[in-house]
Amino acid sequence: MSGELTWVRADERPDLLADPVLAAVRGRDDVRVAEIDPGLADTAAFCERYGMPMGTSANCVVVAAKRGGEVSYAACVVLATRRADVNGTVRRHLGARKTSFAPMEEATGLTGMEYGGITPLGLPAEWPVLVDESIAAEAEVVVGSGVRRSKLLVPGKLLADLPGTEVLALSR
């Protein structure tokens, strides 16, 4: 899968990665990065402009889970053609009373990544990363790079095998 992009080994272009993402991908041969127009970072616009299939692009969202006055965070990763069941499957799995998408300022502040570029690579180690089972089945998926000016191309299995990751039927 390449579309119209030039993919290079991610750690060869540290300027295209948020700091926590660079730390997570350093030394990996199976993570590639491509520079994009930051105005086209949103999945639909990215796929249309660069000829990438929506079914192999993944979105990573930060979820705030609340229970007993405590707030914890998790990341959910689903294919762009699907929607994470945040109020059902995710809420029950996290044992939360209520779940919602984390506000932009919280998501960016806690991850050290730009909104629209958040990726499961390089998230805080204590966060659960919930990956939809459809992603694990993909040979390669496109995800954010921590910044809006690039995307990563990674094996689906890599996302499923990240530390703290659980593969679930998250989407509907």
PDB file of C-alpha atoms in Angstrom:
ATOM      1  CA  MET A   1       0.000   0.000   0.000  1.00  0.00           C
ATOM      2  CA  SER A   2       1.548   3.281  -0.956  1.00  0.00           C
ATOM      3  CA  GLY A   3      -0.907   5.569  -2.692  1.00  0.00           C
ATOM      4  CA  GLU A   4       0.923   8.715  -3.772  1.00  0.00           C
ATOM      5  CA  LEU A   5       3.187   8.902  -0.736  1.00  0.00           C
ATOM      6  CA  THR A   6       6.883   8.264  -0.187  1.00  0.00           C
ATOM      7  CA  TRP A   7       7.269   6.071   2.893  1.00  0.00           C
ATOM      8  CA  VAL A   8      10.607   5.909   4.740  1.00  0.00           C
ATOM      9  CA  ARG A   9      11.683   4.266   7.950  1.00  0.00           C
ATOM     10  CA  ALA A  10      10.115   6.427  10.683  1.00  0.00           C
ATOM     11  CA  ASP A  11      13.208   7.053  12.775  1.00  0.00           C
ATOM     12  CA  GLU A  12      14.982   8.404   9.678  1.00  0.00           C
ATOM     13  CA  ARG A  13      12.621  11.410   9.778  1.00  0.00           C
ATOM     14  CA  PRO A  14      12.377  12.483  13.431  1.00  0.00           C
ATOM     15  CA  ASP A  15      11.130  15.876  12.229  1.00  0.00           C
ATOM     16  CA  LEU A  16       7.884  14.149  11.191  1.00  0.00           C
ATOM     17  CA  LEU A  17       7.177  12.577  14.597  1.00  0.00           C
ATOM     18  CA  ALA A  18       6.044  13.804  17.997  1.00  0.00           C
ATOM     19  CA  ASP A  19       8.724  13.146  20.640  1.00  0.00           C
ATOM     20  CA  PRO A  20       6.893  10.263  22.378  1.00  0.00           C
ATOM     21  CA  VAL A  21       6.267   8.608  19.011  1.00  0.00           C
ATOM     22  CA  LEU A  22       9.928   8.873  18.033  1.00  0.00           C
ATOM     23  CA  ALA A  23      10.897   7.199  21.308  1.00  0.00           C
ATOM     24  CA  ALA A  24       8.430   4.369  20.605  1.00  0.00           C
ATOM     25  CA  VAL A  25       9.532   3.689  17.023  1.00  0.00           C
ATOM     26  CA  ARG A  26      13.282   4.189  17.317  1.00  0.00           C
ATOM     27  CA  GLY A  27      15.098   1.165  15.874  1.00  0.00           C
ATOM     28  CA  ARG A  28      11.988  -0.388  14.296  1.00  0.00           C
ATOM     29  CA  ASP A  29      12.204  -1.433  10.644  1.00  0.00           C
ATOM     30  CA  ASP A  30       8.455  -2.068  10.374  1.00  0.00           C
ATOM     31  CA  VAL A  31       7.223   1.498  11.016  1.00  0.00           C
ATOM     32  CA  ARG A  32       7.328   3.913   8.097  1.00  0.00           C
ATOM     33  CA  VAL A  33       6.400   7.593   7.845  1.00  0.00           C
ATOM     34  CA  ALA A  34       5.324   9.859   5.011  1.00  0.00           C
ATOM     35  CA  GLU A  35       5.004  13.626   4.976  1.00  0.00           C
ATOM     36  CA  ILE A  36       1.541  15.012   4.170  1.00  0.00           C
ATOM     37  CA  ASP A  37      -0.213  18.360   3.965  1.00  0.00           C
ATOM     38  CA  PRO A  38      -1.237  19.081   7.596  1.00  0.00           C
ATOM     39  CA  GLY A  39      -4.513  20.506   6.333  1.00  0.00           C
ATOM     40  CA  LEU A  40      -5.346  17.011   5.070  1.00  0.00           C
ATOM     41  CA  ALA A  41      -4.627  15.095   8.292  1.00  0.00           C
ATOM     42  CA  ASP A  42      -8.295  14.221   8.850  1.00  0.00           C
ATOM     43  CA  THR A  43      -8.838  10.702   7.580  1.00  0.00           C
ATOM     44  CA  ALA A  44     -11.381  11.279   4.795  1.00  0.00           C
ATOM     45  CA  ALA A  45      -9.454  14.202   3.304  1.00  0.00           C
ATOM     46  CA  PHE A  46      -6.154  12.316   3.626  1.00  0.00           C
ATOM     47  CA  CYS A  47      -7.489   9.179   1.925  1.00  0.00           C
ATOM     48  CA  GLU A  48      -9.092  11.117  -0.921  1.00  0.00           C
ATOM     49  CA  ARG A  49      -6.038  13.260  -1.658  1.00  0.00           C
ATOM     50  CA  TYR A  50      -3.396  10.538  -1.332  1.00  0.00           C
ATOM     51  CA  GLY A  51      -5.315   7.609  -2.840  1.00  0.00           C
ATOM     52  CA  MET A  52      -5.361   5.503   0.308  1.00  0.00           C
ATOM     53  CA  PRO A  53      -8.295   3.171   1.050  1.00  0.00           C
ATOM     54  CA  MET A  54     -10.444   4.193   4.041  1.00  0.00           C
ATOM     55  CA  GLY A  55     -10.544   0.535   5.097  1.00  0.00           C
ATOM     56  CA  THR A  56      -6.833   0.523   5.885  1.00  0.00           C
ATOM     57  CA  SER A  57      -6.719   3.839   7.728  1.00  0.00           C
ATOM     58  CA  ALA A  58      -7.124   3.718  11.483  1.00  0.00           C
ATOM     59  CA  ASN A  59      -8.223   6.376  13.936  1.00  0.00           C
ATOM     60  CA  CYS A  60      -6.936   6.596  17.492  1.00  0.00           C
ATOM     61  CA  VAL A  61      -9.130   8.411  20.003  1.00  0.00           C
ATOM     62  CA  VAL A  62      -8.474   9.202  23.649  1.00  0.00           C
ATOM     63  CA  VAL A  63     -11.304   8.229  25.965  1.00  0.00           C
ATOM     64  CA  ALA A  64     -11.895   9.594  29.475  1.00  0.00           C
ATOM     65  CA  ALA A  65     -13.427   6.952  31.744  1.00  0.00           C
ATOM     66  CA  LYS A  66     -15.128   8.106  34.953  1.00  0.00           C
ATOM     67  CA  ARG A  67     -16.010   6.065  38.015  1.00  0.00           C
ATOM     68  CA  GLY A  68     -16.463   7.204  41.605  1.00  0.00           C
ATOM     69  CA  GLY A  69     -15.072  10.689  40.978  1.00  0.00           C
ATOM     70  CA  GLU A  70     -11.897   9.293  39.399  1.00  0.00           C
ATOM     71  CA  VAL A  71     -10.945   9.838  35.770  1.00  0.00           C
ATOM     72  CA  SER A  72      -8.689   7.484  33.852  1.00  0.00           C
ATOM     73  CA  TYR A  73      -7.715   7.479  30.206  1.00  0.00           C
ATOM     74  CA  ALA A  74      -7.482   4.896  27.472  1.00  0.00           C
ATOM     75  CA  ALA A  75      -6.953   4.903  23.731  1.00  0.00           C
ATOM     76  CA  CYS A  76      -9.236   3.212  21.234  1.00  0.00           C
ATOM     77  CA  VAL A  77      -8.029   2.326  17.753  1.00  0.00           C
ATOM     78  CA  VAL A  78     -10.518   1.413  15.033  1.00  0.00           C
ATOM     79  CA  LEU A  79     -10.534   1.390  11.253  1.00  0.00           C
ATOM     80  CA  ALA A  80     -11.829   4.598   9.706  1.00  0.00           C
ATOM     81  CA  THR A  81     -14.744   2.690   8.192  1.00  0.00           C
ATOM     82  CA  ARG A  82     -15.997   1.738  11.671  1.00  0.00           C
ATOM     83  CA  ARG A  83     -17.049   3.485  14.883  1.00  0.00           C
ATOM     84  CA  ALA A  84     -15.807   2.624  18.357  1.00  0.00           C
ATOM     85  CA  ASP A  85     -18.625   1.658  20.722  1.00  0.00           C
ATOM     86  CA  VAL A  86     -17.397   4.057  23.417  1.00  0.00           C
ATOM     87  CA  ASN A  87     -20.603   4.121  25.469  1.00  0.00           C
ATOM     88  CA  GLY A  88     -21.100   0.345  25.399  1.00  0.00           C
ATOM     89  CA  THR A  89     -18.175  -2.007  24.844  1.00  0.00           C
ATOM     90  CA  VAL A  90     -15.440   0.443  25.856  1.00  0.00           C
ATOM     91  CA  ARG A  91     -17.277   1.693  28.971  1.00  0.00           C
ATOM     92  CA  ARG A  92     -17.986  -1.852  30.193  1.00  0.00           C
ATOM     93  CA  HIS A  93     -14.456  -3.049  29.452  1.00  0.00           C
ATOM     94  CA  LEU A  94     -12.938  -0.168  31.413  1.00  0.00           C
ATOM     95  CA  GLY A  95     -15.386  -0.664  34.314  1.00  0.00           C
ATOM     96  CA  ALA A  96     -16.480   2.960  34.041  1.00  0.00           C
ATOM     97  CA  ARG A  97     -19.774   4.564  34.938  1.00  0.00           C
ATOM     98  CA  LYS A  98     -19.359   7.007  32.053  1.00  0.00           C
ATOM     99  CA  THR A  99     -17.016   7.309  29.092  1.00  0.00           C
ATOM    100  CA  SER A 100     -16.547  10.132  26.642  1.00  0.00           C
ATOM    101  CA  PHE A 101     -14.001  11.390  24.171  1.00  0.00           C
ATOM    102  CA  ALA A 102     -11.381  13.345  26.097  1.00  0.00           C
ATOM    103  CA  PRO A 103     -11.454  17.084  25.395  1.00  0.00           C
ATOM    104  CA  MET A 104      -8.834  18.216  22.876  1.00  0.00           C
ATOM    105  CA  GLU A 105      -6.726  20.078  25.473  1.00  0.00           C
ATOM    106  CA  GLU A 106      -6.582  17.018  27.741  1.00  0.00           C
ATOM    107  CA  ALA A 107      -5.842  14.602  24.901  1.00  0.00           C
ATOM    108  CA  THR A 108      -2.988  16.686  23.510  1.00  0.00           C
ATOM    109  CA  GLY A 109      -1.594  17.675  26.894  1.00  0.00           C
ATOM    110  CA  LEU A 110      -1.526  14.120  28.234  1.00  0.00           C
ATOM    111  CA  THR A 111      -0.111  12.525  25.081  1.00  0.00           C
ATOM    112  CA  GLY A 112       2.359  15.162  23.902  1.00  0.00           C
ATOM    113  CA  MET A 113       0.791  14.807  20.449  1.00  0.00           C
ATOM    114  CA  GLU A 114      -1.186  17.097  18.170  1.00  0.00           C
ATOM    115  CA  TYR A 115      -4.934  16.770  17.868  1.00  0.00           C
ATOM    116  CA  GLY A 116      -5.663  14.917  14.647  1.00  0.00           C
ATOM    117  CA  GLY A 117      -2.315  13.120  14.847  1.00  0.00           C
ATOM    118  CA  ILE A 118      -2.726  11.060  18.033  1.00  0.00           C
ATOM    119  CA  THR A 119      -1.451   7.530  17.578  1.00  0.00           C
ATOM    120  CA  PRO A 120      -1.245   4.425  19.783  1.00  0.00           C
ATOM    121  CA  LEU A 121       2.559   4.469  19.501  1.00  0.00           C
ATOM    122  CA  GLY A 122       4.089   6.469  22.340  1.00  0.00           C
ATOM    123  CA  LEU A 123       1.049   6.862  24.587  1.00  0.00           C
ATOM    124  CA  PRO A 124       1.502   6.983  28.374  1.00  0.00           C
ATOM    125  CA  ALA A 125       2.541   3.503  29.534  1.00  0.00           C
ATOM    126  CA  GLU A 126      -0.221   3.250  32.155  1.00  0.00           C
ATOM    127  CA  TRP A 127      -3.013   3.730  29.600  1.00  0.00           C
ATOM    128  CA  PRO A 128      -4.863   0.744  28.226  1.00  0.00           C
ATOM    129  CA  VAL A 129      -4.795   0.701  24.432  1.00  0.00           C
ATOM    130  CA  LEU A 130      -7.909  -0.965  23.042  1.00  0.00           C
ATOM    131  CA  VAL A 131      -7.438  -2.118  19.454  1.00  0.00           C
ATOM    132  CA  ASP A 132     -10.356  -3.320  17.369  1.00  0.00           C
ATOM    133  CA  GLU A 133      -9.934  -6.893  16.175  1.00  0.00           C
ATOM    134  CA  SER A 134     -10.295  -5.752  12.544  1.00  0.00           C
ATOM    135  CA  ILE A 135      -6.992  -3.877  12.824  1.00  0.00           C
ATOM    136  CA  ALA A 136      -5.054  -6.922  13.969  1.00  0.00           C
ATOM    137  CA  ALA A 137      -6.205  -8.672  10.779  1.00  0.00           C
ATOM    138  CA  GLU A 138      -4.849  -5.967   8.446  1.00  0.00           C
ATOM    139  CA  ALA A 139      -1.426  -6.438   6.854  1.00  0.00           C
ATOM    140  CA  GLU A 140      -0.793  -2.682   7.128  1.00  0.00           C
ATOM    141  CA  VAL A 141      -2.712   0.291   8.458  1.00  0.00           C
ATOM    142  CA  VAL A 142      -2.157   4.026   8.327  1.00  0.00           C
ATOM    143  CA  VAL A 143      -2.270   5.860  11.677  1.00  0.00           C
ATOM    144  CA  GLY A 144      -1.262   9.246  12.992  1.00  0.00           C
ATOM    145  CA  SER A 145       2.350  10.087  13.755  1.00  0.00           C
ATOM    146  CA  GLY A 146       1.747  12.378  16.708  1.00  0.00           C
ATOM    147  CA  VAL A 147       1.760  15.416  14.409  1.00  0.00           C
ATOM    148  CA  ARG A 148      -0.614  16.505  11.651  1.00  0.00           C
ATOM    149  CA  ARG A 149       2.070  16.816   8.967  1.00  0.00           C
ATOM    150  CA  SER A 150       2.708  13.077   8.540  1.00  0.00           C
ATOM    151  CA  LYS A 151       1.231   9.582   8.800  1.00  0.00           C
ATOM    152  CA  LEU A 152       2.650   6.239   9.846  1.00  0.00           C
ATOM    153  CA  LEU A 153       2.292   2.955   7.964  1.00  0.00           C
ATOM    154  CA  VAL A 154       2.487  -0.016  10.340  1.00  0.00           C
ATOM    155  CA  PRO A 155       1.570  -3.706  10.380  1.00  0.00           C
ATOM    156  CA  GLY A 156      -1.810  -4.279  12.037  1.00  0.00           C
ATOM    157  CA  LYS A 157      -0.173  -6.943  14.201  1.00  0.00           C
ATOM    158  CA  LEU A 158       2.280  -4.376  15.565  1.00  0.00           C
ATOM    159  CA  LEU A 159      -0.617  -2.308  16.951  1.00  0.00           C
ATOM    160  CA  ALA A 160      -2.212  -5.439  18.397  1.00  0.00           C
ATOM    161  CA  ASP A 161       1.058  -6.379  20.126  1.00  0.00           C
ATOM    162  CA  LEU A 162       1.933  -3.008  21.700  1.00  0.00           C
ATOM    163  CA  PRO A 163       2.523  -3.117  25.477  1.00  0.00           C
ATOM    164  CA  GLY A 164      -0.742  -2.546  27.348  1.00  0.00           C
ATOM    165  CA  THR A 165      -2.836  -3.387  24.288  1.00  0.00           C
ATOM    166  CA  GLU A 166      -5.980  -5.455  24.333  1.00  0.00           C
ATOM    167  CA  VAL A 167      -7.599  -6.616  21.121  1.00  0.00           C
ATOM    168  CA  LEU A 168     -11.402  -6.502  21.321  1.00  0.00           C
ATOM    169  CA  ALA A 169     -14.491  -6.258  19.156  1.00  0.00           C
ATOM    170  CA  LEU A 170     -14.727  -2.485  19.704  1.00  0.00           C
ATOM    171  CA  SER A 171     -16.535  -1.331  16.620  1.00  0.00           C
ATOM    172  CA  ARG A 172     -19.930  -1.462  15.093  1.00  0.00           C
TER     173      ARG A 172
END
